[in-house]
DNA sequence: ATGAAAGCGCTAACAT
DNA sequence: ATGTTAGCGCTTTCAT
């Protein structure tokens, strides 16, 4: 932003409150920051003066001395290869998942008087801007949700000493805290359910296999099916979009027309699979059972509603934020991971 | 956030750079802020010193003296009645529309080194927190997208003298800048198209009629149909969600089984209408033509893909942000509105 | 328990 | 064209 005049009329300062209360700035400051050793009577006087003057602390002044921004960044990071259709940001939020993360983050932050700074890091340039911005000390830490496992950003952030917590385990092991869901357990839940409803010729639509989560879901599913006596599970790779799910399902159907069950690594792809199945005249769940993953809004909005694996995204995001604030308050704290257990939500598709 | 030790090692200050370059702080400051009247040779020296020391300006210190936060808020505001299923924030971002707005805002802000602070104001408490936060001077202004026409927030913001720009015209006329789309023109486009493809028994699924946009789309549609010789257009009210669209379509079908065309006031509801139509065995577009509004990702993801009215949400959001920065730079500037023209996107549903 | 005073890092007069 | 200097509003020793 370019320069201009001050937009707001001068607001009351500590000095004003101190004068009104007949005490010193220091005392007012103590009251505001909840430091004890202040006479209760004086505290009362000060509080009254604060209310009377309509005083609100100036964050810049406070930050300058405390060396804390009092803000955190919410960084959505991508690969840089996604500029196929439309701007990255638009696409990102087309996936309801990110909205749930944002929700969880804000939900945790807000009661604490903190609000997240929203940043996108979809390519090298954007990443550089993010780094530059954070280097200015605009945020005390960052919660990071990345669409790409090889994202260099987590490494860069920890490298510059900025507290950061990831949503989902990074692919190259780096010393950074993260929250994640037990993908393998979730996939097992899906496998168990498909088998329980009598499916025997089951295939899976995977996410991009460079992503650990996609790997885990695939492997977990395969292992579970193997445990049920089905060592071979046909699979087709998608990229977590609905279209990719539809195409993957087409391929699966072409090669294995006899299949009677599908596990898609997320709901969007499951929805695409539903489309392909209908297109080929297969009834769901009559002919083919479909299980998704995420329990996103896509799951309830699709017809039939999706049986899926739910993970508590909002809770996870809140926990991620909690971890971040912990790291901010105590930079020496060792990195940790918190893994959430998913659950099966049975609807109509399987 | 509670207090703790400084998270980062002391970074170089203006003083350090000045010393390294053998000049005064003021000169370095001038170079950084692009103020002319600095000897080119010295500029070079200073730049070198900056690079050498790895200096980055401290935003808090700068804000303290300029009295500018250098940040803007992106506020998503709701009615408070939406807590039906899941947290407000989750629901908000389930609508791809908000993602597009965020995208446009960030797209405009980022090249200018500004990032938005994300805030939700879904009920009185949240609204109070938003106000309190903004009163602290954490943002120089706010771009506001509201799901409710009677939202008190715009009034509150302008009341406290904070520059703000809305996405969509507020229902009670208040002196505030906004961007919007020509809803009536869009609705007319839909009507013209439905008539052009031979539809004569046309109905409409409206948005919540308390919202001006929903009103305008309805009225624009009715007027245009009247101009085509169809004075009566059955309508059913929805609330912009897919489910509401489905239910509205059910009602329409029950009362007017002969209908052959539908205009839904947004894509999500159009999608719901598609579901209801299929459920009743109507072919789209064979038996019934369907036109949506928004050209959101829901339009391309639905089957058949939706013919819809496109408005340039990202561009509008960018313009909204531009207007905000203008108001921030010059608080005296009179409020303005910018209305964008929508266009018809023909796909398969009509 | 309270006050006085020293800055935090920066910008913007003002002086030269 | 450059330097000097006075704060911006706050927290935090250090005295008292």
XYZ file of C-alpha atoms (C1' of nucleotides) in Angstrom:
732
model
C 0.000 0.000 0.000
C 1.201 3.476 -0.729
C 1.290 6.177 1.864
C -1.483 8.521 2.876
C -2.834 10.278 5.919
C -3.797 8.426 9.022
C -7.211 6.935 8.354
C -8.449 7.104 11.914
C -8.629 9.943 14.416
C -6.059 9.581 17.165
C -7.289 6.991 19.616
C -6.587 7.126 23.333
C -3.205 5.864 24.473
C -1.928 4.358 27.675
C -0.956 7.844 28.709
C -4.546 9.026 28.424
C -5.816 6.162 30.509
C -3.091 6.729 33.081
C -4.013 10.363 33.377
C -7.700 9.571 33.685
C -6.984 7.028 36.386
C -4.440 9.167 38.143
C -1.716 6.538 37.925
C 1.332 5.902 35.783
C 1.487 4.242 32.375
C 3.279 1.324 33.930
C 0.418 0.562 36.247
C -2.117 0.663 33.499
C 0.080 -1.617 31.448
C 0.243 -4.030 34.350
C -3.488 -4.114 34.689
C -3.971 -4.695 30.997
C -1.474 -7.485 30.865
C -2.853 -9.134 33.960
C 0.267 -8.790 35.992
C -0.409 -9.118 39.681
C 1.027 -6.871 42.345
C -1.528 -4.259 41.562
C -3.769 -2.984 44.269
C -7.322 -4.222 43.638
C -8.735 -0.785 44.225
C -6.386 0.730 41.675
C -7.150 -2.067 39.276
C -10.767 -1.112 39.475
C -9.997 2.543 38.886
C -7.874 1.661 35.903
C -10.487 -0.616 34.380
C -12.969 2.120 34.722
C -10.674 4.589 33.052
C -10.095 2.155 30.225
C -13.796 1.753 29.640
C -14.313 5.478 29.918
C -11.653 6.424 27.413
C -12.476 3.556 25.071
C -8.855 2.582 25.087
C -7.592 -0.274 22.975
C -3.938 -1.250 22.970
C -1.950 -0.398 19.878
C -0.684 -3.629 18.466
C 2.230 -2.117 16.575
C 3.636 -0.480 19.653
C 3.236 -3.647 21.620
C 4.791 -5.771 18.912
C 7.725 -3.430 18.689
C 8.676 -4.046 22.263
C 7.557 -7.631 22.752
C 8.974 -8.672 19.401
C 5.917 -10.725 18.741
C 3.566 -10.165 15.861
C 0.581 -11.598 17.673
C -0.470 -13.145 14.402
C 0.044 -16.413 12.598
C 0.048 -17.270 8.934
C -2.235 -19.794 7.321
C -0.293 -20.902 4.297
C -1.794 -22.956 1.521
C 0.999 -24.346 -0.512
C 0.879 -26.107 -3.844
C 3.147 -27.597 -6.407
C 3.167 -25.038 -9.138
C 1.864 -27.448 -11.733
C -1.756 -26.798 -11.062
C -2.296 -23.748 -13.205
C -4.195 -25.852 -15.711
C -7.619 -24.400 -15.242
C -7.941 -21.132 -13.480
C -5.889 -19.565 -10.719
C -4.462 -21.837 -8.091
C -6.366 -20.184 -5.291
C -9.702 -20.692 -6.943
C -8.988 -24.323 -7.427
C -7.736 -24.806 -3.934
C -10.923 -23.626 -2.372
C -13.002 -25.613 -4.786
C -11.994 -28.461 -2.536
C -14.132 -28.140 0.577
C -11.261 -29.591 2.543
C -9.442 -26.289 2.725
C -12.492 -24.558 4.028
C -12.671 -27.025 6.867
C -9.037 -26.453 7.701
C -9.535 -22.712 7.686
C -12.527 -23.203 9.899
C -10.617 -25.251 12.443
C -7.747 -22.792 12.495
C -9.953 -19.766 12.950
C -12.027 -21.572 15.528
C -8.996 -22.131 17.692
C -7.363 -18.788 17.106
C -10.289 -16.481 17.481
C -11.060 -16.987 21.154
C -7.426 -16.087 21.701
C -7.729 -12.820 19.861
C -5.556 -13.982 17.014
C -6.486 -14.078 13.360
C -4.658 -15.844 10.586
C -3.021 -14.141 7.672
C -4.030 -15.992 4.539
C -1.257 -16.765 2.117
C -0.923 -18.879 -0.995
C 2.369 -20.321 -2.120
C 1.615 -21.977 -5.418
C 4.868 -21.346 -7.253
C 8.418 -20.182 -6.701
C 7.553 -16.524 -6.927
C 4.649 -16.771 -4.525
C 6.779 -18.821 -2.186
C 9.456 -16.156 -2.215
C 6.861 -13.544 -1.346
C 5.598 -15.663 1.490
C 9.091 -16.081 2.841
C 9.843 -12.391 2.513
C 6.655 -11.490 4.278
C 7.273 -13.865 7.132
C 10.845 -12.695 7.428
C 9.513 -9.228 8.140
C 8.161 -10.680 11.327
C 4.553 -10.368 10.276
C 3.673 -13.648 11.873
C 4.997 -15.582 14.820
C 4.495 -18.872 13.083
C 2.727 -20.638 10.296
C 0.241 -23.421 9.927
C 0.778 -24.985 6.592
C -1.398 -27.126 4.426
C 0.345 -28.366 1.379
C -1.067 -30.095 -1.660
C 2.312 -31.407 -2.573
C 4.491 -33.738 -0.629
C 7.727 -32.401 -2.031
C 6.852 -28.868 -1.116
C 10.042 -27.067 -0.137
C 8.226 -24.577 2.045
C 8.220 -26.544 5.314
C 11.959 -26.900 5.075
C 12.417 -23.242 4.264
C 10.297 -22.147 7.192
C 12.017 -24.298 9.758
C 15.281 -23.255 8.154
C 14.581 -19.632 8.936
C 13.657 -20.526 12.482
C 9.981 -19.798 12.152
C 7.695 -22.097 14.126
C 5.559 -24.078 11.733
C 3.179 -26.996 11.895
C 1.960 -29.037 8.988
C -1.317 -30.617 8.162
C -0.188 -34.065 6.989
C 3.182 -35.681 7.242
C 5.802 -34.306 4.871
C 7.256 -36.702 2.378
C 10.932 -36.117 2.982
C 11.385 -36.532 6.711
C 12.162 -33.140 8.192
C 12.071 -32.092 11.829
C 8.715 -30.408 11.950
C 5.538 -30.945 13.906
C 2.438 -32.126 12.129
C -1.018 -33.532 12.586
C -2.327 -36.292 10.412
C -4.958 -38.947 10.205
C -4.288 -42.672 10.346
C -4.722 -43.168 6.619
C -4.053 -46.880 6.750
C -6.663 -47.387 9.418
C -9.143 -45.435 7.353
C -8.405 -47.480 4.279
C -8.793 -50.640 6.342
C -12.195 -49.433 7.520
C -13.201 -49.029 3.885
C -11.907 -52.478 2.955
C -13.612 -54.122 5.900
C -16.884 -52.494 5.000
C -16.734 -53.441 1.345
C -16.033 -57.014 2.299
C -18.740 -56.935 4.943
C -21.351 -55.918 2.385
C -20.305 -58.850 0.252
C -18.021 -57.271 -2.290
C -15.319 -59.515 -3.710
C -14.060 -57.828 -6.860
C -12.865 -54.594 -5.462
C -10.744 -51.885 -7.069
C -9.417 -48.551 -5.870
C -8.940 -45.086 -7.247
C -5.825 -43.663 -5.656
C -4.648 -40.122 -5.137
C -1.397 -38.897 -6.657
C 1.111 -41.441 -5.465
C 3.757 -38.850 -4.760
C 1.601 -37.830 -1.818
C 2.241 -39.923 1.287
C -1.428 -39.818 2.215
C -2.358 -41.341 -1.125
C 0.303 -43.987 -0.683
C -0.873 -44.851 2.786
C -4.481 -45.109 1.738
C -3.540 -47.404 -1.119
C -1.261 -49.579 0.954
C -3.639 -49.720 3.862
C -6.412 -50.752 1.541
C -4.341 -53.400 -0.181
C -3.106 -54.853 3.073
C -6.591 -55.019 4.491
C -7.973 -56.649 1.347
C -5.101 -59.104 1.399
C -6.001 -59.949 4.974
C -9.482 -60.717 3.709
C -8.032 -63.081 1.125
C -7.926 -60.717 -1.815
C -4.279 -60.237 -2.668
C -4.867 -58.378 -5.931
C -6.547 -54.989 -6.007
C -6.689 -53.208 -9.349
C -5.973 -49.540 -9.014
C -6.012 -46.382 -11.104
C -4.348 -43.164 -10.127
C -6.177 -39.868 -9.892
C -5.205 -36.471 -8.580
C -7.965 -35.903 -6.021
C -10.204 -34.019 -8.459
C -13.631 -35.178 -9.502
C -12.647 -35.390 -13.147
C -9.641 -37.525 -12.405
C -11.869 -39.846 -10.402
C -14.231 -40.173 -13.307
C -11.430 -40.980 -15.719
C -9.800 -43.424 -13.358
C -13.115 -45.191 -12.942
C -13.468 -45.401 -16.728
C -10.106 -47.107 -16.941
C -10.943 -49.478 -14.132
C -14.231 -50.368 -15.761
C -12.561 -50.952 -19.106
C -10.054 -53.378 -17.648
C -12.187 -54.953 -14.960
C -15.800 -54.795 -16.063
C -16.700 -57.363 -13.443
C -15.797 -55.201 -10.448
C -18.388 -54.772 -7.711
C -16.725 -52.398 -5.269
C -14.572 -49.300 -5.369
C -12.618 -47.414 -2.774
C -11.725 -43.893 -3.854
C -9.015 -42.079 -1.937
C -11.207 -39.011 -1.523
C -14.827 -38.007 -1.902
C -14.343 -35.826 -4.930
C -12.908 -38.749 -6.859
C -15.585 -41.020 -5.474
C -18.091 -38.626 -6.911
C -16.352 -38.786 -10.252
C -16.455 -42.567 -9.993
C -20.188 -42.402 -9.366
C -20.575 -40.451 -12.584
C -18.598 -42.967 -14.612
C -20.507 -45.857 -13.091
C -23.832 -44.310 -13.907
C -22.624 -43.569 -17.378
C -21.955 -47.269 -17.786
C -25.336 -48.216 -16.428
C -24.099 -49.601 -13.133
C -26.321 -49.098 -10.136
C -24.788 -47.867 -6.916
C -24.894 -49.581 -4.529
C -26.877 -52.284 -6.371
C -24.171 -53.362 -8.799
C -21.180 -51.610 -7.356
C -20.451 -50.291 -3.885
C -18.468 -47.084 -3.595
C -16.588 -45.813 -0.573
C -14.971 -42.415 -0.437
C -12.609 -40.720 1.992
C -12.827 -37.404 3.884
C -16.527 -37.052 4.552
C -16.434 -33.695 2.880
C -19.560 -31.851 1.856
C -19.183 -33.639 -1.469
C -20.119 -36.847 0.322
C -23.560 -35.708 1.404
C -24.225 -33.719 -1.745
C -23.682 -36.621 -4.099
C -26.346 -39.100 -5.158
C -26.407 -41.555 -3.638
C -24.797 -40.004 -0.567
C -21.354 -41.464 -0.084
C -20.303 -43.997 2.453
C -16.955 -42.596 3.400
C -14.150 -42.342 5.897
C -14.468 -39.367 8.135
C -11.574 -37.583 9.678
C -12.062 -34.709 12.011
C -10.485 -32.037 9.832
C -11.620 -29.126 11.963
C -10.326 -30.784 15.114
C -7.087 -31.614 13.406
C -6.694 -28.061 12.203
C -7.413 -26.796 15.696
C -4.820 -29.156 17.131
C -2.343 -28.044 14.500
C -2.909 -24.492 15.585
C -2.561 -25.411 19.230
C 0.762 -27.051 18.504
C 1.895 -23.976 16.655
C 1.079 -21.655 19.510
C 2.934 -24.010 21.817
C 5.993 -23.787 19.631
C 5.671 -20.044 19.461
C 5.519 -19.780 23.223
C 8.374 -22.183 23.713
C 10.699 -22.363 20.723
C 12.777 -25.020 22.436
C 9.969 -27.547 22.513
C 10.689 -30.710 20.528
C 8.651 -31.418 17.431
C 5.664 -33.701 17.785
C 3.049 -35.371 15.692
C -0.566 -36.020 16.523
C -2.365 -38.723 14.605
C -6.154 -38.791 14.558
C -8.243 -41.906 14.130
C -10.731 -41.890 11.283
C -14.137 -43.507 11.371
C -16.504 -45.082 8.899
C -19.640 -43.193 7.942
C -22.167 -45.438 6.278
C -24.526 -43.756 3.871
C -26.067 -45.162 0.744
C -23.258 -45.773 -1.700
C -21.942 -48.890 0.010
C -0.955 -15.805 22.400
C 0.765 -15.753 25.727
C 4.192 -14.375 26.223
C 7.517 -16.107 25.740
C 11.017 -15.394 24.607
C 11.714 -13.761 21.287
C 11.389 -16.492 18.687
C 13.978 -15.102 16.335
C 17.552 -13.993 16.866
C 17.937 -10.232 16.659
C 17.845 -9.254 13.018
C 19.753 -6.333 11.534
C 18.191 -2.917 11.929
C 18.340 0.252 9.907
C 21.175 1.331 12.154
C 23.222 -1.705 11.164
C 22.690 -1.058 7.495
C 23.514 2.609 7.925
C 26.744 1.766 9.668
C 27.678 -0.775 7.016
C 26.988 1.720 4.257
C 28.609 4.606 6.073
C 25.485 6.773 5.909
C 22.699 7.791 8.257
C 19.558 5.878 9.084
C 17.499 8.465 7.273
C 19.284 7.876 4.008
C 18.814 4.167 4.227
C 15.170 4.731 5.006
C 14.849 6.926 1.940
C 16.375 4.316 -0.279
C 14.098 1.644 1.084
C 11.003 3.745 0.681
C 11.956 4.825 -2.798
C 12.166 8.485 -1.993
C 14.154 10.366 -4.570
C 16.795 12.926 -3.755
C 19.281 10.239 -3.017
C 22.576 10.137 -4.852
C 22.593 7.127 -7.183
C 26.041 6.116 -6.015
C 24.932 6.140 -2.412
C 21.777 4.276 -3.346
C 23.969 1.574 -4.740
C 26.096 1.454 -1.628
C 23.029 1.237 0.529
C 21.464 -1.506 -1.519
C 24.635 -3.430 -1.224
C 24.709 -2.966 2.504
C 21.112 -4.131 2.728
C 21.875 -7.276 0.814
C 25.011 -7.845 2.837
C 23.337 -7.510 6.192
C 20.211 -9.350 5.124
C 18.158 -6.498 6.414
C 14.378 -6.604 6.339
C 12.290 -3.746 7.653
C 10.492 -4.292 10.929
C 6.832 -3.895 10.241
C 5.838 -3.099 13.789
C 8.243 -0.198 13.997
C 7.105 1.105 10.679
C 3.449 0.755 11.558
C 4.005 2.540 14.805
C 5.175 5.673 13.079
C 3.180 5.547 9.863
C 0.046 4.592 11.741
C -0.743 2.106 9.051
C -1.048 -1.610 9.590
C -0.047 -2.488 6.070
C -2.680 -5.173 6.143
C -6.318 -5.521 5.257
C -9.002 -7.790 6.591
C -10.988 -10.212 4.504
C -14.192 -10.596 6.424
C -16.744 -13.255 5.694
C -19.905 -12.324 7.394
C -23.064 -14.321 7.914
C -26.398 -14.121 9.564
C -26.009 -16.214 12.627
C -28.802 -18.589 11.692
C -26.648 -20.925 9.691
C -25.338 -23.113 12.448
C -27.618 -25.898 11.328
C -25.048 -28.354 10.085
C -21.513 -27.842 11.151
C -19.568 -24.693 11.900
C -20.343 -21.628 9.854
C -16.855 -21.412 8.408
C -16.955 -24.922 7.066
C -20.208 -24.240 5.364
C -19.089 -20.967 3.964
C -16.213 -22.468 2.133
C -18.317 -25.324 0.904
C -19.563 -22.746 -1.534
C -16.829 -22.368 -4.140
C -17.824 -18.753 -4.475
C -15.887 -17.709 -1.405
C -12.777 -19.362 -2.668
C -12.987 -17.327 -5.831
C -13.371 -14.149 -3.841
C -10.382 -15.022 -1.687
C -8.460 -15.753 -4.831
C -9.240 -12.397 -6.380
C -8.394 -10.546 -3.200
C -5.083 -12.296 -2.727
C -4.268 -11.928 -6.401
C -4.571 -8.177 -6.154
C -2.953 -7.795 -2.769
C 0.033 -10.034 -3.111
C 1.951 -8.134 -5.780
C 1.648 -5.180 -3.431
C 3.184 -7.040 -0.540
C -0.038 -7.122 1.409
C -1.804 -10.185 2.716
C -5.331 -10.411 4.017
C -6.265 -11.303 7.544
C -9.025 -13.857 7.399
C -11.949 -13.263 9.693
C -15.396 -14.767 10.108
C -18.270 -12.870 11.618
C -21.078 -15.359 11.794
C -22.774 -14.222 14.994
C -22.847 -11.382 17.464
C -19.926 -12.642 19.461
C -17.749 -13.205 16.443
C -18.744 -9.830 15.112
C -17.704 -8.200 18.353
C -14.348 -9.898 18.152
C -13.884 -8.732 14.605
C -14.700 -5.181 15.600
C -12.366 -5.310 18.576
C -9.576 -6.650 16.461
C -9.998 -4.025 13.809
C -10.203 -1.325 16.418
C -6.737 -2.303 17.531
C -5.565 -1.049 14.198
C -4.636 -4.448 12.897
C -5.918 -3.658 9.454
C -6.202 -0.494 7.429
C -9.470 -1.546 5.922
C -11.733 -4.465 5.200
C -13.143 -6.194 2.205
C -16.362 -7.756 3.217
C -18.398 -10.512 1.725
C -21.647 -11.041 3.453
C -24.146 -13.841 3.103
C -26.829 -11.732 4.609
C -28.284 -8.515 3.341
C -29.197 -7.194 6.751
C -25.717 -7.732 8.076
C -24.968 -4.939 10.560
C -21.225 -5.216 10.022
C -20.886 -2.833 7.068
C -22.596 -0.141 9.061
C -20.463 -0.815 12.103
C -17.260 -0.631 10.106
C -18.054 2.605 8.364
C -19.311 3.855 11.703
C -15.913 3.375 13.252
C -14.280 5.100 10.323
C -12.627 2.059 8.892
C -12.457 1.952 5.116
C -14.509 -0.953 3.841
C -15.762 -2.232 0.535
C -18.498 -4.779 0.013
C -18.977 -7.547 -2.425
C -22.604 -7.004 -3.419
C -24.898 -4.130 -2.689
C -26.117 -3.906 0.894
C -29.811 -4.137 1.437
C -30.345 -1.060 3.582
C -28.716 1.745 1.632
C -25.639 2.863 3.520
C -22.795 5.030 2.266
C -20.262 2.369 1.420
C -18.450 1.341 -1.726
C -19.235 -1.963 -3.313
C -18.813 -4.052 -6.408
C -21.617 -6.090 -7.827
C -22.804 -7.823 -10.930
C -25.759 -6.733 -13.024
C -28.057 -9.410 -11.689
C -30.995 -8.336 -13.784
C -28.964 -8.454 -16.955
C -27.773 -11.917 -16.026
C -31.299 -13.090 -15.367
C -32.379 -11.624 -18.691
C -29.605 -13.537 -20.411
C -30.977 -16.711 -18.870
C -34.538 -15.898 -19.900
C -33.517 -15.033 -23.444
C -31.636 -18.269 -23.758
C -34.447 -20.426 -22.420
C -36.848 -18.798 -24.840
C -34.324 -19.108 -27.657
C -34.073 -22.857 -27.144
C -37.830 -23.087 -27.400
C -38.914 -23.230 -23.776
C -42.325 -21.841 -22.989
C -43.273 -23.195 -19.578
C -40.483 -21.813 -17.512
C -40.110 -21.644 -13.750
C -37.426 -20.317 -11.455
C -35.748 -21.315 -8.229
C -34.907 -18.148 -6.363
C -32.390 -17.407 -3.667
C -33.469 -16.133 -0.255
C -35.601 -13.152 -1.107
C -34.188 -11.058 1.698
C -31.019 -10.899 -0.355
C -31.074 -8.114 -2.930
C -29.178 -10.258 -5.411
C -31.863 -12.924 -5.212
C -34.548 -10.295 -5.659
C -32.832 -8.802 -8.664
C -32.337 -12.146 -10.320
C -35.974 -12.995 -9.824
C -37.269 -9.649 -11.006
C -34.893 -9.504 -13.933
C -35.991 -12.954 -14.967
C -39.667 -12.180 -14.645
C -39.366 -8.944 -16.559
C -37.469 -10.594 -19.357
C -39.957 -13.455 -19.568
C -42.783 -10.950 -19.611
C -41.101 -9.173 -22.480
C -41.129 -12.506 -24.282
C -44.851 -12.779 -23.692
C -44.779 -14.921 -20.580
C -46.196 -12.829 -17.778
C -46.429 -15.629 -15.233
C -43.345 -17.408 -13.954
C -43.815 -19.925 -11.143
C -41.137 -19.672 -8.556
C -39.927 -21.472 -5.456
C -37.559 -20.034 -2.927
C -34.315 -21.693 -1.926
C -31.371 -20.560 0.152
C -28.545 -21.020 -2.335
C -27.694 -24.526 -1.127
C -27.923 -27.617 -3.267
C -30.481 -29.230 -0.999
C -32.728 -26.209 -1.069
C -32.555 -26.263 -4.858
C -33.592 -29.874 -4.897
C -36.536 -29.256 -2.609
C -37.621 -26.166 -4.499
C -37.562 -28.139 -7.723
C -39.690 -30.830 -6.138
C -42.285 -28.249 -5.234
C -42.206 -26.713 -8.674
C -42.619 -30.113 -10.282
C -45.523 -30.965 -8.029
C -47.391 -27.827 -8.916
C -46.323 -27.464 -12.519
C -45.549 -30.898 -13.890
C -45.662 -29.509 -17.403
C -42.705 -27.169 -17.015
C -39.929 -27.377 -19.591
C -37.376 -24.858 -18.369
C -35.864 -23.732 -15.085
C -33.699 -20.849 -14.089
C -31.985 -21.339 -10.749
C -30.502 -18.319 -9.028
C -27.215 -20.085 -8.465
C -25.379 -23.173 -9.670
C -25.614 -25.081 -6.433
C -29.392 -24.880 -6.523
C -29.365 -25.666 -10.232
C -27.483 -28.782 -9.339
C -30.099 -29.654 -6.771
C -32.760 -29.052 -9.414
C -30.940 -31.457 -11.724
C -31.143 -34.095 -9.035
C -34.868 -33.602 -8.522
C -35.517 -33.655 -12.251
C -33.618 -36.869 -12.682
C -35.447 -38.342 -9.773
C -38.675 -37.616 -11.602
C -37.403 -39.116 -14.791
C -37.044 -35.861 -16.679
C -34.211 -35.645 -19.151
C -32.019 -32.560 -19.109
C -31.952 -30.867 -21.510
C -34.276 -33.173 -23.434
C -37.417 -32.582 -21.381
C -36.355 -29.652 -19.284
C -33.685 -27.024 -19.802
C -31.830 -25.778 -16.759
C -29.847 -22.574 -16.426
C -27.790 -21.736 -13.363
C -26.033 -18.626 -12.182
C -22.404 -18.000 -11.108
C -20.439 -20.356 -13.319
C -18.888 -21.823 -10.225
C -16.974 -25.064 -10.254
C -20.296 -26.725 -9.510
C -21.381 -25.821 -13.027
C -18.721 -27.838 -14.800
C -18.735 -30.643 -12.254
C -22.420 -31.393 -12.632
C -23.926 -33.730 -15.186
C -24.902 -32.476 -17.600
C -22.596 -29.472 -17.250
C -24.632 -26.401 -16.521
C -25.483 -23.632 -18.874
C -25.084 -20.695 -16.563
C -24.509 -17.009 -16.096
C -20.911 -16.190 -15.496
C -19.746 -13.265 -13.490
C -16.106 -12.516 -13.104
C -15.864 -13.090 -9.361
C -12.081 -12.953 -9.219
C -12.032 -9.705 -11.187
C -14.757 -8.294 -9.018
C -12.897 -9.260 -5.872
C -9.758 -7.681 -7.257
C -11.639 -4.501 -8.058
C -13.159 -4.506 -4.605
C -9.669 -4.704 -3.171
C -8.454 -1.947 -5.441
C -11.274 0.278 -4.264
C -10.402 -0.489 -0.678
C -6.780 0.465 -1.109
C -7.916 3.652 -2.773
C -10.052 4.491 0.214
C -7.216 3.645 2.542
C -4.869 5.948 0.673
C -7.410 8.695 0.481
C -10.059 8.513 3.196
C -11.807 11.521 1.755
C -12.674 9.806 -1.477
C -16.405 9.472 -2.087
C -17.936 6.020 -2.097
C -18.389 4.334 -5.434
C -19.896 1.250 -6.903
C -18.619 -0.822 -9.784
C -21.092 -3.054 -11.576
C -19.824 -5.897 -13.718
C -21.667 -7.302 -16.692
C -22.354 -11.015 -16.636
C -22.316 -13.281 -19.655
C -24.044 -16.446 -20.736
C -22.047 -19.656 -20.775
C -23.757 -22.327 -22.818
C -23.005 -25.887 -21.811
C -25.261 -28.884 -22.011
C -28.093 -28.299 -19.557
C -29.915 -25.784 -21.737
C 2.817 -1.866 45.125
C 3.887 1.981 42.171
C 6.527 5.291 39.324
C 10.366 6.977 36.351
C 12.741 6.219 32.475
C 14.881 3.753 28.819
C 14.328 2.130 24.715
C 12.032 -1.302 20.670
C 13.055 0.195 14.968
C 11.360 3.184 12.197
C 9.807 7.676 9.610
C 9.496 12.493 8.973
C 10.193 17.026 9.963
C 13.790 20.118 10.211
C 18.380 21.647 9.605
C 22.312 21.869 6.918
C 21.365 15.652 -1.129
C 22.234 14.078 3.542
C 22.278 14.110 8.591
C 20.097 15.126 13.192
C 16.536 14.503 16.027
C 12.139 13.807 17.947
C 8.859 10.913 18.753
C 5.024 6.764 17.445
C 2.716 3.706 22.070
C 4.093 0.296 24.523
C 6.685 -2.929 27.991
C 10.032 -3.489 31.354
C 13.898 -3.022 34.199
C 15.180 -0.436 38.071
C 14.280 2.515 41.894
C 11.474 3.710 45.525
